[in-house]
């Protein structure tokens, strides 16, 4: 009777409190997500302003920074890292500004991800300059080749950063091999690992 009513009332109150607690949790999650979105938006806006100030690039190019920043978050990439990759490509790849939006963003995305392996953005961009200007590759192909170089480095036990630096340095000499430049460099990289002789030294020996 009265005890049953009290128990029933208690259960109802507990259920109401449970529902209220769940609502607060959902509200808290929504607030945290909103704050993260706002933080990203502020970071992108700041990076975009800095990028345009340094490069003089238009809003069209700055938009790519926003797109890639949102995309690489799943890899742990930051707006600052995306901006660094973007600026290096802008400065070192002469055809970068003439590439399509999707190609530019593929290069920025690739370089941002590879930079997290400790690879210098400038080495990546200089290597991609050689790939597109001397070895006949498109921007998309250059991005893929950069990924292949990093994979080869891991396979043969060489630091990806060193592989990228060696390729960037060898770019002018590899130009004479044209489209065979990539294969030539990969062969030299493997030979350098086996012999202990630096890639640059091997290039001067082999001519």
Protein backbone atom coordinates (compact mmCIF):
# COMPACT_ATOMS: atom_id res chain seq x y z
CA UNK A 1 0.00 0.00 0.00
CA UNK A 2 1.88 3.00 1.32
CA UNK A 3 5.22 1.19 1.14
CA UNK A 4 4.47 0.03 -2.40
CA UNK A 5 3.52 3.56 -3.38
CA UNK A 6 6.74 4.86 -1.83
CA UNK A 7 8.80 2.26 -3.67
CA UNK A 8 7.01 3.06 -6.90
CA UNK A 9 7.56 6.76 -6.36
CA UNK A 10 11.22 6.15 -5.61
CA UNK A 11 11.68 4.14 -8.80
CA UNK A 12 9.97 6.87 -10.78
CA UNK A 13 12.21 9.50 -9.27
CA UNK A 14 15.30 7.41 -9.99
CA UNK A 15 14.20 6.91 -13.59
CA UNK A 16 13.63 10.65 -13.95
CA UNK A 17 17.05 11.40 -12.49
CA UNK A 18 18.62 8.85 -14.81
CA UNK A 19 16.97 10.45 -17.80
CA UNK A 20 18.08 13.89 -16.62
CA UNK A 21 21.67 12.67 -16.17
CA UNK A 22 21.65 11.19 -19.67
CA UNK A 23 20.42 14.49 -21.04
CA UNK A 24 23.23 16.36 -19.30
CA UNK A 25 25.77 13.90 -20.73
CA UNK A 26 24.42 14.45 -24.25
CA UNK A 27 24.46 18.21 -23.74
CA UNK A 28 28.04 17.99 -22.47
CA UNK A 29 29.12 15.97 -25.52
CA UNK A 30 27.43 18.47 -27.82
CA UNK A 31 29.18 21.38 -26.08
CA UNK A 32 32.59 19.67 -26.32
CA UNK A 33 32.05 18.93 -30.03
CA UNK A 34 30.95 22.50 -30.67
CA UNK A 35 34.04 23.82 -28.88
CA UNK A 36 36.28 21.55 -30.98
CA UNK A 37 34.64 22.77 -34.19
CA UNK A 38 35.06 26.39 -33.08
CA UNK A 39 38.69 25.76 -32.14
CA UNK A 40 39.35 24.25 -35.58
CA UNK A 41 37.57 27.15 -37.30
CA UNK A 42 39.67 29.72 -35.41
CA UNK A 43 42.88 27.80 -36.17
CA UNK A 44 42.01 27.57 -39.87
CA UNK A 45 41.13 31.27 -40.03
CA UNK A 46 44.41 32.23 -38.36
CA UNK A 47 46.45 29.89 -40.59
CA UNK A 48 44.64 31.14 -43.70
CA UNK A 49 45.37 34.76 -42.81
CA UNK A 50 49.04 33.95 -42.15
CA UNK A 51 49.31 31.94 -45.37
CA UNK A 52 47.83 34.72 -47.49
CA UNK A 53 50.05 37.30 -45.80
CA UNK A 54 53.20 35.28 -46.53
CA UNK A 55 52.36 34.08 -50.04
CA UNK A 56 49.91 36.67 -51.33
CA UNK A 57 47.68 33.76 -52.38
CA UNK A 58 44.02 34.33 -53.19
CA UNK A 59 40.99 32.97 -51.33
CA UNK A 60 40.78 30.21 -53.93
CA UNK A 61 44.05 28.72 -52.68
CA UNK A 62 43.27 29.43 -49.05
CA UNK A 63 40.09 27.37 -49.37
CA UNK A 64 42.23 24.29 -50.02
CA UNK A 65 43.86 24.77 -46.63
CA UNK A 66 40.45 24.48 -44.98
CA UNK A 67 39.49 21.41 -46.99
CA UNK A 68 42.70 19.50 -46.29
CA UNK A 69 42.79 20.51 -42.61
CA UNK A 70 39.38 18.93 -42.10
CA UNK A 71 40.43 15.82 -44.02
CA UNK A 72 43.74 15.07 -42.26
CA UNK A 73 42.31 15.35 -38.76
CA UNK A 74 41.65 11.59 -38.92
CA UNK A 75 45.42 11.07 -39.28
CA UNK A 76 46.17 13.41 -36.41
CA UNK A 77 47.18 16.22 -38.75
CA UNK A 78 46.93 19.79 -37.50
CA UNK A 79 46.12 23.05 -39.25
CA UNK A 80 49.68 24.21 -38.59
CA UNK A 81 51.11 21.11 -40.31
CA UNK A 82 48.80 21.54 -43.30
CA UNK A 83 49.78 25.19 -43.61
CA UNK A 84 53.49 24.29 -43.50
CA UNK A 85 53.08 21.73 -46.29
CA UNK A 86 51.01 24.17 -48.32
CA UNK A 87 53.56 26.98 -48.00
CA UNK A 88 56.44 24.73 -49.02
CA UNK A 89 54.61 23.48 -52.11
CA UNK A 90 53.69 27.05 -53.01
CA UNK A 91 57.33 28.10 -52.75
CA UNK A 92 59.07 25.10 -54.33
CA UNK A 93 56.79 23.57 -56.96
CA UNK A 94 56.58 25.97 -59.88
CA UNK A 95 53.46 24.39 -61.43
CA UNK A 96 51.61 24.20 -58.11
CA UNK A 97 49.48 27.30 -58.67
CA UNK A 98 48.51 26.06 -62.15
CA UNK A 99 47.34 22.65 -60.97
CA UNK A 100 43.69 21.80 -60.46
CA UNK A 101 42.21 22.27 -57.01
CA UNK A 102 41.94 18.51 -56.47
CA UNK A 103 45.58 17.97 -57.47
CA UNK A 104 46.82 20.75 -55.18
CA UNK A 105 44.89 19.29 -52.30
CA UNK A 106 46.20 15.78 -52.99
CA UNK A 107 49.77 17.07 -52.79
CA UNK A 108 49.08 19.06 -49.62
CA UNK A 109 47.38 16.06 -48.04
CA UNK A 110 50.20 13.69 -49.01
CA UNK A 111 52.94 16.00 -47.74
CA UNK A 112 51.14 16.69 -44.48
CA UNK A 113 50.83 12.96 -43.78
CA UNK A 114 54.46 12.28 -44.76
CA UNK A 115 55.71 15.20 -42.68
CA UNK A 116 54.38 13.35 -39.64
CA UNK A 117 57.04 10.70 -40.39
CA UNK A 118 59.67 13.38 -39.86
CA UNK A 119 60.15 14.17 -43.56
CA UNK A 120 61.00 17.76 -44.39
CA UNK A 121 58.27 19.58 -46.32
CA UNK A 122 60.93 21.33 -48.39
CA UNK A 123 62.57 18.02 -49.33
CA UNK A 124 59.19 16.63 -50.38
CA UNK A 125 58.31 19.70 -52.42
CA UNK A 126 61.73 19.88 -54.09
CA UNK A 127 61.47 16.22 -55.00
CA UNK A 128 58.01 16.82 -56.45
CA UNK A 129 59.36 19.76 -58.44
CA UNK A 130 61.88 17.39 -60.04
CA UNK A 131 59.18 14.78 -60.64
CA UNK A 132 56.84 17.20 -62.40
CA UNK A 133 59.41 19.27 -64.31
CA UNK A 134 62.10 16.75 -65.22
CA UNK A 135 60.52 13.30 -65.03
CA UNK A 136 57.20 13.95 -66.75
CA UNK A 137 54.92 13.19 -63.83
CA UNK A 138 51.59 14.83 -63.07
CA UNK A 139 50.89 16.25 -59.64
CA UNK A 140 48.90 13.15 -58.68
CA UNK A 141 51.70 10.88 -59.86
CA UNK A 142 54.25 12.93 -57.91
CA UNK A 143 52.17 12.53 -54.73
CA UNK A 144 52.01 8.77 -55.30
CA UNK A 145 55.75 8.57 -55.97
CA UNK A 146 56.46 10.41 -52.71
CA UNK A 147 54.43 7.79 -50.85
CA UNK A 148 56.27 5.00 -52.69
CA UNK A 149 59.63 6.51 -51.70
CA UNK A 150 58.62 6.52 -48.03
CA UNK A 151 57.46 2.90 -48.31
CA UNK A 152 60.75 1.88 -49.98
CA UNK A 153 62.69 3.61 -47.21
CA UNK A 154 60.89 1.58 -44.56
CA UNK A 155 61.32 -1.64 -46.58
CA UNK A 156 65.11 -1.33 -46.83
CA UNK A 157 65.64 0.11 -43.36
CA UNK A 158 66.37 3.73 -44.22
CA UNK A 159 64.80 6.74 -42.52
CA UNK A 160 62.07 8.18 -44.79
CA UNK A 161 63.46 11.64 -44.06
CA UNK A 162 66.86 10.64 -45.45
CA UNK A 163 65.32 9.06 -48.54
CA UNK A 164 63.40 12.25 -49.27
CA UNK A 165 66.45 14.43 -48.64
CA UNK A 166 68.61 12.29 -50.95
CA UNK A 167 65.99 12.41 -53.70
CA UNK A 168 65.61 16.17 -53.41
CA UNK A 169 69.40 16.62 -53.61
CA UNK A 170 69.72 14.23 -56.53
CA UNK A 171 66.88 15.82 -58.50
CA UNK A 172 69.05 17.97 -60.82
CA UNK A 173 71.30 15.02 -61.68
CA UNK A 174 68.37 12.66 -62.17
CA UNK A 175 66.82 15.03 -64.70
CA UNK A 176 68.95 13.55 -67.49
CA UNK A 177 67.21 10.19 -67.00
CA UNK A 178 63.79 11.70 -67.69
CA UNK A 179 60.93 9.33 -66.85
CA UNK A 180 63.49 6.71 -65.76
CA UNK A 181 64.73 9.03 -63.01
CA UNK A 182 62.56 7.46 -60.31
CA UNK A 183 63.64 3.90 -61.11
CA UNK A 184 67.27 5.03 -61.28
CA UNK A 185 67.06 6.66 -57.87
CA UNK A 186 65.36 3.66 -56.28
CA UNK A 187 68.14 1.41 -57.58
CA UNK A 188 70.76 3.80 -56.22
CA UNK A 189 68.98 3.98 -52.84
CA UNK A 190 69.06 0.20 -52.51
CA UNK A 191 72.71 0.10 -53.62
CA UNK A 192 73.57 2.80 -51.07
CA UNK A 193 72.02 0.74 -48.30
CA UNK A 194 73.92 -2.40 -49.36
CA UNK A 195 77.31 -0.74 -49.92
CA UNK A 196 77.19 1.98 -47.30
CA UNK A 197 78.10 4.56 -49.96
CA UNK A 198 75.94 7.70 -50.05
CA UNK A 199 73.52 8.13 -52.96
CA UNK A 200 75.25 11.33 -54.06
CA UNK A 201 78.61 9.59 -54.15
CA UNK A 202 77.16 6.68 -56.14
CA UNK A 203 75.70 9.11 -58.66
CA UNK A 204 79.07 10.73 -59.21
CA UNK A 205 80.70 7.29 -59.64
CA UNK A 206 78.08 5.94 -62.08
CA UNK A 207 77.86 9.22 -63.95
